[in-house]
Coordinates of C-alpha atoms in Angstrom, one line a residue:
X1 CA -24.1 9.8 13.1
X2 CA -21.9 7.1 15.1
X3 CA -22.8 4.3 12.5
X4 CA -21.7 6.3 9.7
X5 CA -18.2 7.5 11.4
X6 CA -17.6 3.8 12.1
X7 CA -17.7 3.4 8.2
X8 CA -14.0 4.6 8.4
X9 CA -12.4 7.3 6.3
X10 CA -10.8 5.5 3.2
X11 CA -11.3 1.7 2.5
X12 CA -8.0 -0.1 1.3
X13 CA -9.8 -3.2 -0.4
X14 CA -8.8 -2.1 -3.8
X15 CA -5.3 -2.1 -3.1
X16 CA -5.5 -5.4 -1.2
X17 CA -7.5 -6.7 -4.3
X18 CA -4.9 -5.5 -6.5
X19 CA -1.7 -6.8 -4.6
X20 CA -3.8 -9.9 -4.0
X21 CA -4.2 -10.2 -7.9
X22 CA -0.8 -11.5 -7.9
X23 CA -1.1 -14.1 -5.2
X24 CA -4.2 -15.0 -7.1
X25 CA -2.7 -15.6 -10.6
X26 CA -0.1 -17.6 -9.0
X27 CA -2.5 -20.2 -7.5
X28 CA -4.1 -19.9 -11.0
X29 CA -0.8 -20.8 -12.6
X30 CA -0.1 -23.4 -9.8
X31 CA -3.8 -25.2 -10.4
X32 CA -3.1 -25.2 -14.0
X33 CA 0.1 -26.6 -13.7
X34 CA -0.9 -29.5 -11.6
X35 CA -3.9 -30.2 -13.6
X36 CA -2.0 -30.3 -16.7
X37 CA 0.6 -32.9 -15.2
X38 CA -2.3 -35.0 -14.1
X39 CA -3.8 -34.9 -17.3
X40 CA -0.5 -35.5 -19.1
X41 CA 0.1 -38.9 -16.5
X42 CA -3.1 -39.9 -17.6
X43 CA -2.5 -39.5 -21.4
X44 CA -2.8 -43.8 -21.9
X45 CA -6.0 -44.1 -19.9
X46 CA -7.4 -41.1 -22.0
X47 CA -6.5 -42.8 -25.3
X48 CA -8.3 -46.0 -23.8
X49 CA -11.3 -44.3 -23.1
X50 CA -11.4 -42.3 -26.6
X51 CA -10.5 -46.2 -28.1
X52 CA -13.7 -47.7 -26.6
X53 CA -16.0 -45.1 -27.9
X54 CA -16.3 -42.3 -25.6
X55 CA -16.0 -38.7 -27.3
X56 CA -14.0 -36.2 -26.6
X57 CA -16.8 -33.8 -25.1
X58 CA -17.9 -36.6 -22.4
X59 CA -14.1 -37.3 -21.5
X60 CA -13.8 -33.3 -21.0
X61 CA -16.7 -33.6 -18.8
X62 CA -15.2 -36.4 -16.8
X63 CA -12.2 -34.8 -16.2
X64 CA -14.1 -31.6 -15.3
X65 CA -16.3 -33.3 -13.0
X66 CA -13.0 -34.6 -11.2
X67 CA -11.3 -31.0 -11.0
X68 CA -14.7 -29.6 -9.7
X69 CA -14.8 -32.2 -6.8
X70 CA -11.2 -31.6 -5.6
X71 CA -11.9 -27.8 -6.1
X72 CA -15.1 -28.2 -3.8
X73 CA -12.9 -30.0 -1.2
X74 CA -10.2 -27.2 -1.3
X75 CA -12.8 -24.6 -1.0
X76 CA -14.0 -26.0 2.0
X77 CA -10.8 -26.2 3.5
X78 CA -10.0 -22.6 2.0
X79 CA -12.9 -21.3 4.2
X80 CA -11.2 -22.5 7.4
X81 CA -7.8 -21.5 6.5
X82 CA -9.0 -17.9 5.5
X83 CA -10.8 -17.6 9.0
X84 CA -7.5 -18.7 10.5
X85 CA -5.6 -16.2 8.1
X86 CA -8.1 -13.1 9.4
X87 CA -7.8 -14.1 13.0
X88 CA -4.0 -14.3 12.6
X89 CA -4.2 -10.6 11.0
X90 CA -6.6 -9.2 13.9
X91 CA -4.1 -10.7 16.2
X92 CA -1.2 -8.7 14.7
X93 CA -3.4 -5.4 14.8
X94 CA -4.0 -5.7 18.3
X95 CA -0.1 -6.3 19.3
X96 CA 2.5 -5.9 17.2
X97 CA 0.9 -3.3 14.6
X98 CA -1.3 -2.0 17.2
X99 CA 0.4 1.7 16.5
X100 CA -1.4 1.5 13.2
X101 CA -5.2 1.2 14.8
X102 CA -4.6 2.4 18.4
X103 CA -7.8 0.5 18.9
X104 CA -7.1 -2.8 20.9
X105 CA -10.8 -4.2 20.8
X106 CA -11.0 -5.6 17.1
X107 CA -12.6 -8.9 16.9
X108 CA -13.2 -11.3 14.1
X109 CA -16.8 -11.3 12.9
X110 CA -17.9 -14.3 10.8
X111 CA -20.9 -16.3 10.9
X112 CA -21.8 -19.7 8.9
X113 CA -24.8 -17.9 7.8
X114 CA -23.1 -15.1 6.0
X115 CA -20.2 -17.5 4.5
X116 CA -23.0 -19.7 3.2
X117 CA -24.8 -16.6 1.6
X118 CA -21.7 -15.4 -0.1
X119 CA -21.3 -18.8 -1.7
X120 CA -25.0 -18.6 -2.8
X121 CA -24.7 -15.3 -4.6
X122 CA -23.5 -15.5 -7.9
X123 CA -21.0 -12.5 -8.9
X124 CA -23.1 -11.4 -12.0
X125 CA -26.2 -10.9 -9.5
X126 CA -23.8 -8.9 -7.2
X127 CA -22.6 -6.9 -10.2
X128 CA -26.3 -6.1 -11.5
X129 CA -27.7 -5.4 -8.2
X130 CA -25.2 -3.0 -7.2
X131 CA -24.8 -1.4 -10.6
X132 CA -28.5 -0.9 -11.0
X133 CA -28.6 0.5 -7.6
X134 CA -26.0 2.8 -8.2
X135 CA -27.5 4.2 -11.5
X136 CA -31.3 4.5 -10.5
X137 CA -30.7 6.3 -7.4
X138 CA -31.1 9.8 -8.1
X139 CA -28.2 12.8 -7.4
X140 CA -31.0 14.6 -4.6
X141 CA -30.9 11.4 -2.7
X142 CA -27.1 11.7 -2.3
X143 CA -26.9 13.7 1.1
X144 CA -23.4 14.7 2.4
X145 CA -22.4 11.6 4.9
X146 CA -21.7 12.4 8.5
X147 CA -22.4 16.2 8.4
X148 CA -19.3 16.8 6.2
X149 CA -20.4 19.9 4.4
X150 CA -18.8 19.5 1.2
X151 CA -19.4 21.5 -1.7
X152 CA -20.0 18.5 -4.1
X153 CA -22.8 15.9 -3.7
X154 CA -21.2 12.4 -1.9
X155 CA -22.7 9.2 -1.3
X156 CA -25.2 8.7 1.7
X157 CA -24.0 5.4 2.2
X158 CA -21.4 2.9 1.2
X159 CA -22.9 -0.6 -0.5
X160 CA -21.7 -3.7 0.6
X161 CA -19.1 -5.3 -1.1
X162 CA -16.1 -4.3 -3.5
X163 CA -18.3 -2.2 -5.8
X164 CA -18.6 0.8 -3.8
X165 CA -16.6 2.5 -6.4
X166 CA -19.4 2.2 -8.9
X167 CA -22.0 3.6 -6.4
X168 CA -19.5 6.4 -6.2
X169 CA -19.5 7.1 -9.6
X170 CA -23.2 8.7 -9.7
X171 CA -23.0 10.4 -6.0
X172 CA -19.6 11.2 -5.2
X173 CA -18.0 12.0 -8.6
X174 CA -18.0 15.5 -10.4
X175 CA -16.4 17.4 -13.0
X176 CA -13.5 19.8 -12.3
X177 CA -12.5 21.3 -16.1
X178 CA -12.1 18.5 -18.0
X179 CA -11.2 16.3 -15.4
X180 CA -13.6 13.9 -13.3
X181 CA -12.7 13.7 -9.8
X182 CA -14.2 11.2 -7.2
X183 CA -13.9 8.3 -5.3
X184 CA -14.0 5.8 -8.3
X185 CA -11.5 7.7 -10.2
X186 CA -9.0 8.1 -7.5
X187 CA -9.3 4.3 -6.3
X188 CA -9.2 3.7 -10.3
X189 CA -5.7 4.9 -10.1
X190 CA -4.8 3.3 -7.1
X191 CA -5.5 0.0 -8.9
X192 CA -4.3 1.3 -12.1
X193 CA -0.8 1.8 -10.8
X194 CA -0.1 -1.8 -10.8
X195 CA -1.5 -2.2 -14.7
X196 CA 2.0 -1.2 -16.0
X197 CA 4.1 -3.1 -13.7
X198 CA 1.6 -6.1 -14.3
X199 CA 2.2 -5.8 -18.1
X200 CA 6.0 -5.8 -17.9
X201 CA 5.7 -8.8 -15.9
X202 CA 3.4 -10.2 -18.3
X203 CA 5.8 -9.3 -21.5
X204 CA 8.7 -10.7 -19.4
X205 CA 6.7 -14.2 -19.1
X206 CA 6.1 -14.3 -23.0
X207 CA 9.1 -13.2 -23.9
X208 CA 10.7 -16.2 -21.9
X209 CA 8.2 -18.5 -23.4
X210 CA 8.9 -17.6 -26.7
X211 CA 12.6 -18.1 -26.2
X212 CA 11.8 -21.3 -25.0
X213 CA 9.3 -22.7 -27.4
X214 CA 11.9 -21.6 -30.2
X215 CA 14.5 -23.6 -28.4
X216 CA 16.5 -20.3 -28.7
X217 CA 19.1 -21.7 -26.1
X218 CA 22.3 -21.6 -27.5
X219 CA 24.1 -24.9 -28.5
X220 CA 23.7 -27.8 -26.4
X221 CA 27.3 -29.1 -27.6
X222 CA 30.2 -26.8 -27.9
X223 CA 34.0 -26.7 -26.9
X224 CA 35.1 -25.7 -23.4
X225 CA 33.6 -26.1 -20.1
X226 CA 29.6 -25.5 -19.4
X227 CA 28.0 -28.6 -20.7
X228 CA 25.8 -29.3 -17.5
X229 CA 24.9 -25.9 -17.7
X230 CA 24.1 -26.3 -21.3
X231 CA 22.2 -29.3 -21.2
X232 CA 20.7 -27.9 -17.8
X233 CA 19.3 -25.1 -20.4
X234 CA 18.1 -27.6 -22.9
X235 CA 16.3 -29.2 -20.1
X236 CA 14.2 -26.0 -19.3
X237 CA 13.1 -25.6 -22.6
X238 CA 12.0 -29.5 -22.8
X239 CA 8.3 -28.2 -22.1
X240 CA 8.1 -24.4 -22.3
X241 CA 4.6 -24.0 -20.6
X242 CA 5.5 -25.8 -17.7
X243 CA 8.7 -23.8 -17.4
X244 CA 6.8 -20.9 -18.0
X245 CA 4.1 -21.1 -15.5
X246 CA 7.1 -22.1 -12.9
X247 CA 8.7 -19.0 -13.7
X248 CA 5.6 -16.9 -13.3
X249 CA 5.0 -18.6 -9.9
X250 CA 8.4 -16.9 -8.7
X251 CA 7.9 -13.6 -10.4
X252 CA 4.8 -12.8 -9.0
X253 CA 5.7 -13.6 -5.1
X254 CA 9.1 -11.7 -6.1
X255 CA 7.4 -8.7 -7.7
X256 CA 5.1 -8.5 -4.5
X257 CA 7.8 -8.4 -2.0
X258 CA 10.1 -6.2 -3.7
X259 CA 7.4 -3.7 -4.6
X260 CA 6.0 -3.5 -1.1
X261 CA 9.3 -3.4 0.8
X262 CA 10.7 -0.4 -1.0
X263 CA 7.5 2.0 0.7
X264 CA 8.5 1.1 4.0
X265 CA 9.2 4.8 5.9
X266 CA 11.5 4.8 8.9
X267 CA 11.2 8.6 10.0
X268 CA 12.5 8.2 13.4
X269 CA 16.2 9.5 12.5
X270 CA 14.9 12.0 9.6
X271 CA 17.3 14.9 10.6
X272 CA 15.4 18.4 10.9
X273 CA 15.5 19.8 7.2
X274 CA 13.7 22.9 5.9
X275 CA 12.5 21.0 2.9
X276 CA 11.3 17.8 4.5
X277 CA 7.9 16.7 6.1
X278 CA 9.7 18.0 9.5
X279 CA 10.0 21.7 8.1
X280 CA 13.2 21.8 9.7
X281 CA 11.6 21.5 13.4
X282 CA 13.2 19.2 15.9
X283 CA 10.2 19.3 18.6
X284 CA 6.2 19.7 18.4
X285 CA 4.6 20.4 21.8
X286 CA 0.9 20.5 22.2
X287 CA -1.1 21.6 25.1
X288 CA -4.7 21.3 26.6
X289 CA -5.4 24.8 27.8
X290 CA -4.1 27.9 25.6
X291 CA -0.6 29.6 26.6
X292 CA -0.9 33.5 26.2
X293 CA 3.0 34.3 26.6
X294 CA 5.8 34.0 23.9
X295 CA 8.4 31.6 25.0
X296 CA 10.9 33.2 22.4
X297 CA 10.9 36.3 24.9
X298 CA 12.7 36.8 28.2
X299 CA 9.7 38.6 29.5
X300 CA 7.5 35.7 27.7
X301 CA 9.8 33.0 30.1
X302 CA 9.5 35.0 33.1
X303 CA 5.9 35.3 33.0
X304 CA 5.5 31.5 32.4
X305 CA 8.0 31.0 35.2
X306 CA 10.5 29.0 33.2
X307 CA 13.8 28.6 35.7
X308 CA 17.0 30.8 34.8
X309 CA 18.6 27.5 33.7
X310 CA 15.9 26.4 31.4
X311 CA 15.5 30.2 30.3
X312 CA 19.2 30.1 29.2
X313 CA 18.6 26.8 27.3
X314 CA 15.7 28.3 25.5
X315 CA 17.7 31.1 24.3
X316 CA 19.3 29.1 21.5
X317 CA 15.9 28.0 20.4
X318 CA 13.0 29.0 18.5
X319 CA 9.2 28.1 18.8
X320 CA 6.2 29.2 16.5
X321 CA 3.3 28.9 18.3
X322 CA -0.1 28.3 16.3
X323 CA -3.7 28.7 17.4
X324 CA -6.0 25.8 17.9
X325 CA -9.5 25.6 16.9
X326 CA -10.3 22.1 18.2
X327 CA -11.8 19.3 16.1
X328 CA -12.0 15.9 14.7
X329 CA -8.2 14.3 13.9
X330 CA -8.5 13.8 10.2
X331 CA -5.0 11.8 9.9
X332 CA -4.6 8.3 9.4
X333 CA -4.3 7.4 13.1
X334 CA -8.2 8.0 13.2
X335 CA -10.0 4.9 12.3
X336 CA -13.3 6.9 12.2
X337 CA -14.6 9.5 9.8
X338 CA -14.1 13.0 10.8
X339 CA -16.9 15.4 10.9
X340 CA -15.0 18.8 11.9
X341 CA -11.4 18.4 11.5
X342 CA -9.3 20.6 13.6
X343 CA -7.8 23.9 12.5
X344 CA -4.4 25.5 13.0
X345 CA -3.9 29.1 12.6
X346 CA -0.3 30.0 11.4
X347 CA 1.3 33.2 12.3
X348 CA 3.0 35.5 9.8
X349 CA 6.4 35.1 10.9
X350 CA 5.7 31.0 10.2
X351 CA 4.5 31.7 6.8
X352 CA 7.5 34.2 6.1
X353 CA 9.9 31.5 7.4
X354 CA 8.6 28.9 4.6
X355 CA 9.9 25.4 4.4
X356 CA 8.3 21.9 4.3
X357 CA 7.8 19.5 1.2
X358 CA 4.9 20.2 -1.2
X359 CA 3.3 17.7 -3.3
X360 CA 1.4 20.6 -5.3
X361 CA 0.3 24.4 -5.0
X362 CA -1.6 27.1 -6.9
X363 CA 1.8 29.2 -6.9
X364 CA 1.9 31.4 -9.4
X365 CA 4.4 34.2 -8.8
X366 CA 8.5 33.5 -8.0
X367 CA 7.8 34.4 -4.5
X368 CA 4.6 32.0 -4.4
X369 CA 6.5 29.0 -5.8
X370 CA 9.6 29.6 -3.6
X371 CA 7.3 30.1 -0.3
X372 CA 3.9 28.5 -1.0
X373 CA 3.0 29.4 2.9
X374 CA 2.5 32.8 1.3
X375 CA -0.8 31.6 -0.6
X376 CA -3.0 31.6 2.7
X377 CA -2.7 35.7 3.0
X378 CA -4.6 35.9 -0.1
X379 CA -7.6 37.7 0.8
X380 CA -11.0 35.5 1.0
X381 CA -13.0 36.1 -2.2
X382 CA -16.7 35.1 -2.6
X383 CA -17.3 31.8 -4.7
X384 CA -20.3 31.9 -7.2
X385 CA -23.2 31.5 -4.7
X386 CA -21.4 34.1 -2.5
X387 CA -19.8 32.0 -0.3
X388 CA -16.3 33.4 1.1
X389 CA -13.6 31.1 -0.2
X390 CA -10.6 30.9 2.5
X391 CA -7.4 29.8 1.4
X392 CA -6.3 26.4 3.6
X393 CA -3.4 24.0 3.3
X394 CA -3.8 20.6 3.9
X395 CA -1.3 17.4 4.2
X396 CA -1.6 15.3 0.9
X397 CA -2.8 12.0 2.6
X398 CA -5.4 14.2 5.0
X399 CA -6.9 15.4 1.6
X400 CA -6.9 12.3 -0.4
X401 CA -8.0 9.6 2.5
X402 CA -9.5 11.1 5.1
X403 CA -11.5 14.1 3.6
X404 CA -12.1 12.6 -0.1
X405 CA -11.0 15.8 -1.6
X406 CA -9.6 13.8 -4.6
X407 CA -9.5 17.0 -6.7
X408 CA -6.1 18.9 -5.1
X409 CA -5.6 22.0 -5.3
X410 CA -8.8 23.9 -6.0
X411 CA -10.9 21.3 -4.3
X412 CA -13.2 23.2 -1.8
X413 CA -14.5 22.3 1.7
X414 CA -17.7 23.9 3.6
X415 CA -17.6 24.4 7.4
X416 CA -19.5 26.7 9.7
X417 CA -18.3 29.3 11.8
X418 CA -18.9 30.2 15.0
X419 CA -21.8 32.8 13.9
X420 CA -23.0 29.8 12.1
X421 CA -22.1 31.0 8.7
X422 CA -20.9 28.9 5.8
X423 CA -17.2 29.1 5.1
X424 CA -15.6 27.3 2.4
X425 CA -11.9 26.3 2.6
X426 CA -10.4 26.3 -0.8
X427 CA -7.2 24.2 -1.1
X428 CA -4.2 26.3 -2.3
X429 CA -1.1 23.8 -1.3
X430 CA -0.7 20.1 -0.3
X431 CA 2.0 18.9 1.7
X432 CA 3.6 15.8 1.4
X433 CA 4.2 13.1 4.7
X434 CA 4.4 16.5 6.9
X435 CA 3.7 16.3 10.7
X436 CA 0.6 18.6 9.8
X437 CA -1.2 15.3 8.9
X438 CA -4.7 15.5 9.7
X439 CA -5.4 19.5 10.3
X440 CA -6.5 22.2 8.0
X441 CA -4.1 25.2 8.3
X442 CA -5.3 28.9 7.7
X443 CA -3.5 31.9 8.0
X444 CA -3.6 33.0 11.8
X445 CA -6.0 36.3 10.9
X446 CA -8.4 34.3 9.1
X447 CA -8.8 32.0 11.4
X448 CA -9.6 34.7 14.4
X449 CA -12.2 36.1 11.5
X450 CA -14.6 33.3 11.5
X451 CA -13.7 31.9 15.4
X452 CA -12.8 34.7 17.6
X453 CA -13.2 32.6 20.3
X454 CA -10.1 30.9 19.9
X455 CA -7.4 32.1 22.3
X456 CA -3.6 31.7 22.7
X457 CA -1.8 29.2 21.4
X458 CA -1.7 25.5 21.8
X459 CA 0.4 24.1 19.2
X460 CA 4.0 24.5 19.2
X461 CA 6.8 23.9 16.7
X462 CA 10.3 24.2 17.8
X463 CA 13.7 24.8 16.0
X464 CA 16.7 23.5 18.2
X465 CA 19.6 21.4 18.0
X466 CA 18.8 17.9 17.4
X467 CA 21.4 17.1 20.3
X468 CA 19.8 19.2 22.7
X469 CA 16.4 18.2 21.8
X470 CA 15.8 16.3 24.9
X471 CA 16.9 18.6 27.5
X472 CA 14.7 21.2 25.2
X473 CA 11.8 18.9 25.6
X474 CA 12.1 18.2 29.5
X475 CA 12.1 22.1 30.2
X476 CA 9.3 22.6 28.4
X477 CA 7.2 19.8 30.0
X478 CA 8.6 20.8 33.7
X479 CA 7.4 24.4 33.2
X480 CA 4.6 24.0 31.1
X481 CA 3.4 20.5 32.5
X482 CA 0.3 22.2 34.3
X483 CA -1.2 23.3 31.0
X484 CA -1.4 19.5 29.9
X485 CA 1.3 20.2 27.5
X486 CA 3.2 17.2 25.9
X487 CA 6.4 17.0 23.7
X488 CA 7.6 14.8 21.0
X489 CA 10.2 14.8 18.1
X490 CA 9.1 15.4 14.6
X491 CA 10.3 11.7 14.0
X492 CA 8.3 10.5 16.4
X493 CA 5.5 11.9 15.0
X494 CA 6.2 11.0 11.5
X495 CA 6.7 7.6 12.4
X496 CA 3.2 7.3 14.4
X497 CA 1.9 8.7 10.8
X498 CA 3.8 6.0 8.6
X499 CA 3.2 3.1 11.0
X500 CA -0.2 2.8 9.3
X501 CA 1.5 2.7 5.6
X502 CA 4.2 0.2 7.1
X503 CA 1.2 -1.9 8.6
X504 CA -0.5 -2.3 5.3
X505 CA 2.7 -3.2 3.4
X506 CA 3.3 -5.7 5.9
X507 CA 0.0 -7.0 5.5
X508 CA 1.1 -7.0 1.4
X509 CA 4.3 -8.7 2.2
X510 CA 2.2 -11.7 3.9
X511 CA 0.6 -12.3 1.0
X512 CA 3.8 -12.5 -0.6
X513 CA 4.6 -14.9 2.0
X514 CA 1.9 -17.1 0.6
X515 CA 2.8 -16.8 -3.1
X516 CA 6.6 -17.8 -2.0
X517 CA 4.8 -20.9 -0.5
X518 CA 2.8 -21.8 -3.9
X519 CA 5.7 -21.1 -5.6
X520 CA 7.7 -23.4 -3.5
X521 CA 5.1 -26.2 -3.9
X522 CA 5.1 -25.7 -8.0
X523 CA 8.4 -26.0 -8.4
X524 CA 9.0 -28.9 -6.3
X525 CA 6.0 -30.7 -8.2
X526 CA 7.5 -29.6 -11.8
X527 CA 10.6 -30.6 -11.0
X528 CA 9.8 -33.9 -9.8
X529 CA 7.3 -34.5 -12.6
X530 CA 10.2 -33.7 -14.8
X531 CA 12.6 -36.2 -13.4
X532 CA 9.7 -38.9 -13.7
X533 CA 9.2 -38.1 -17.3
X534 CA 13.3 -38.1 -18.1
X535 CA 14.3 -41.1 -16.1
X536 CA 15.2 -43.2 -18.9
X537 CA 16.8 -40.0 -20.8
X538 CA 18.4 -40.1 -17.3
X539 CA 19.4 -43.7 -17.0
X540 CA 20.7 -43.7 -20.8
X541 CA 23.1 -40.5 -19.8
X542 CA 24.4 -42.6 -16.4
X543 CA 25.0 -45.7 -18.8
X544 CA 26.9 -43.1 -21.3
X545 CA 29.3 -42.2 -18.4
X546 CA 27.5 -39.4 -16.5
X547 CA 27.9 -39.8 -12.6
X548 CA 25.1 -39.4 -10.4
X549 CA 26.4 -36.2 -8.9
X550 CA 26.6 -34.6 -12.1
X551 CA 23.1 -35.7 -13.2
X552 CA 22.1 -34.5 -9.8
X553 CA 23.8 -30.9 -10.7
X554 CA 22.4 -30.7 -14.2
X555 CA 19.0 -31.1 -12.3
X556 CA 19.6 -28.4 -9.7
X557 CA 21.0 -25.9 -12.1
X558 CA 17.8 -26.5 -14.5
X559 CA 16.0 -25.2 -11.2
X560 CA 18.0 -22.8 -10.5
X561 CA 17.8 -21.4 -14.1
X562 CA 14.1 -21.0 -13.8
X563 CA 14.4 -19.5 -10.4
X564 CA 16.7 -16.7 -11.7
X565 CA 14.3 -16.0 -14.9
X566 CA 11.5 -16.0 -12.4
X567 CA 13.4 -13.1 -10.1
X568 CA 14.7 -11.2 -12.8
X569 CA 11.2 -11.0 -14.3
X570 CA 9.8 -9.8 -11.0
X571 CA 12.6 -7.4 -10.2
X572 CA 12.2 -6.2 -13.7
X573 CA 8.0 -5.2 -12.9
X574 CA 8.8 -4.2 -9.6
X575 CA 11.7 -1.6 -10.4
X576 CA 9.0 0.0 -12.8
X577 CA 6.6 0.1 -9.6
X578 CA 9.0 1.6 -7.3
X579 CA 10.6 4.0 -9.9
X580 CA 8.3 6.9 -9.9
X581 CA 8.2 6.6 -6.0
X582 CA 11.8 6.6 -5.5
X583 CA 12.6 9.6 -7.8
X584 CA 9.6 11.7 -6.2
X585 CA 11.4 10.7 -2.6
X586 CA 8.5 8.6 -1.7
X587 CA 10.2 5.3 -1.2
X588 CA 13.4 4.4 0.0
X589 CA 14.7 1.0 -1.3
X590 CA 16.0 -1.0 1.7
X591 CA 18.9 -2.9 -0.1
X592 CA 20.1 -5.0 2.7
X593 CA 16.5 -6.4 3.5
X594 CA 15.4 -6.8 0.0
X595 CA 19.0 -9.0 -1.0
X596 CA 17.9 -11.2 2.2
X597 CA 14.5 -11.7 0.9
X598 CA 15.6 -12.3 -2.5
X599 CA 18.2 -14.9 -1.2
X600 CA 15.4 -16.5 1.0
X601 CA 13.6 -17.0 -2.4
X602 CA 16.4 -18.8 -4.0
X603 CA 17.4 -21.0 -1.2
X604 CA 13.5 -21.9 -0.7
X605 CA 13.5 -22.8 -4.6
X606 CA 16.6 -24.8 -4.4
X607 CA 15.3 -26.6 -1.5
X608 CA 12.3 -27.6 -3.3
X609 CA 14.3 -29.3 -6.3
X610 CA 16.3 -31.3 -3.9
X611 CA 13.6 -33.4 -4.0
X612 CA 13.6 -33.7 -7.8
X613 CA 17.6 -34.5 -7.2
X614 CA 17.0 -37.3 -4.6
X615 CA 14.5 -38.6 -7.1
X616 CA 17.4 -38.6 -9.8
X617 CA 19.8 -40.3 -7.7
X618 CA 17.4 -43.1 -6.8
X619 CA 16.4 -43.8 -10.3
X620 CA 16.7 -47.6 -11.0
X621 CA 19.4 -47.8 -14.1
X622 CA 18.6 -51.2 -15.3
X623 CA 14.9 -50.8 -15.4
X624 CA 14.7 -47.7 -16.9
X625 CA 17.3 -48.7 -19.7
X626 CA 15.0 -51.4 -20.2
X627 CA 12.1 -49.1 -20.7
X628 CA 14.2 -47.1 -23.3

């Protein structure tokens, strides 16, 4: 059970692979670009080999062998660099990203044997073995993982590698109406969300390549100013494939950085609002021991021994006490698989109050749509097998990533009550980015019906003026500290949950930084190669009266045009990826920081082009003219 719990709740490797795809694509474009530049530079040598009798196939094999030797050396170096990068990521998780994992004992585990075995295994064999294992495994062997009594077959163990979705297809999916729900489908959706932006990015690059290939860059000579800009545009169209690859390097990098930056959440300053994730509450208080008296009444505060000053302060506040059935933390802060999630029983006055942001609900009547909490008051109805179904509300992230209830509203989750009977919890509503992440929320009456030993209240939501939140929290802590009570603002609680998401986004941004590094090398190589190829042309322009500074500006503008095209393609694809989440309120674009990042990309690219500018200014005039 401990080993099963250590597998974690949800593997995010699909998202990591999806975002890494853009860096991998940038690396492939850079490899193609550099290899093509090398072939073009050796055109005369290849011609001599053809002239002395070597056939094309042998020459191709010769060039491929050379490329393979370079790739093998690079792969060996990449293994070491990859281990260093992994160690750096772990160092970040144990220090500045500690809030996301709350586990400082992470260690890098890598052995030469494991690395060598991975290099020996072919992808085809891995695909065949895992796929056959998933297909051949009978359904009756699929046991509930870690004691999760979910009313659906789930996979008993996760096979190694990135094909656990294939294994889940036979063991973890089931049909709900005309939909198939399960890990494979949901993780496919996670990766599939990047397909439309990737298609837009590819379409933008193809459009740019078509324009360059057909020399659709406007006239080279026209009245008025802007001659250098027109020459620079013509220079960019001189080699369409090379320029398109350079644009693709910058576009992939800018897309990754912009798309991930827009999802960073800073909820520490989120004001209490009824229709938000904090439900209009300013404070959250939790105690280790049950509190039996109501702090909202004078008698209750007297029984709890609040001082007169604190009692007067609390008269302007309102608190809602929830009953707590202890269990595992099913929030994103728990790295382990929850077995028995904690349950909260909400009282009638809380349900009548309403509030919070909702992702989906089973509401049908106007009253239920206005206040989906009323769905918890529906009577428990027996399922087809006679098991009573109790309505429950969950946070969407808890249902999706911790409990793997991919079907959403209508999905069920089986638990055992105090009498040893199985009860089935049916989801009637999903909250969006709420302070209830990690909890199963039932009506208080339903909780007491099945767990009568739960006494008192241990979870409190406090309405108060945000300006007085500090004083109110101090009053609660002073008086109820003996109950093991601790308070925090709802902003702090939400920020602790969003720290995990922000950590993943920071990791994705580090991938974007690698892409930026690749793009810088690519642009420098392309511009330097362009200058070397055009040294005779540039020398002729200098002989015709162009100054060296003017030619330098022309080369710089040519590179700036490629940068601008790459940024435009990347921004367009990123806007498509972020727009649905912006409209749904799940993302907030940090305009200033994004503008700063894009400015950094532009400056780095221009700095890379300075190498080509220096080569332009130092080109020998007489020797180049004699060659022309």
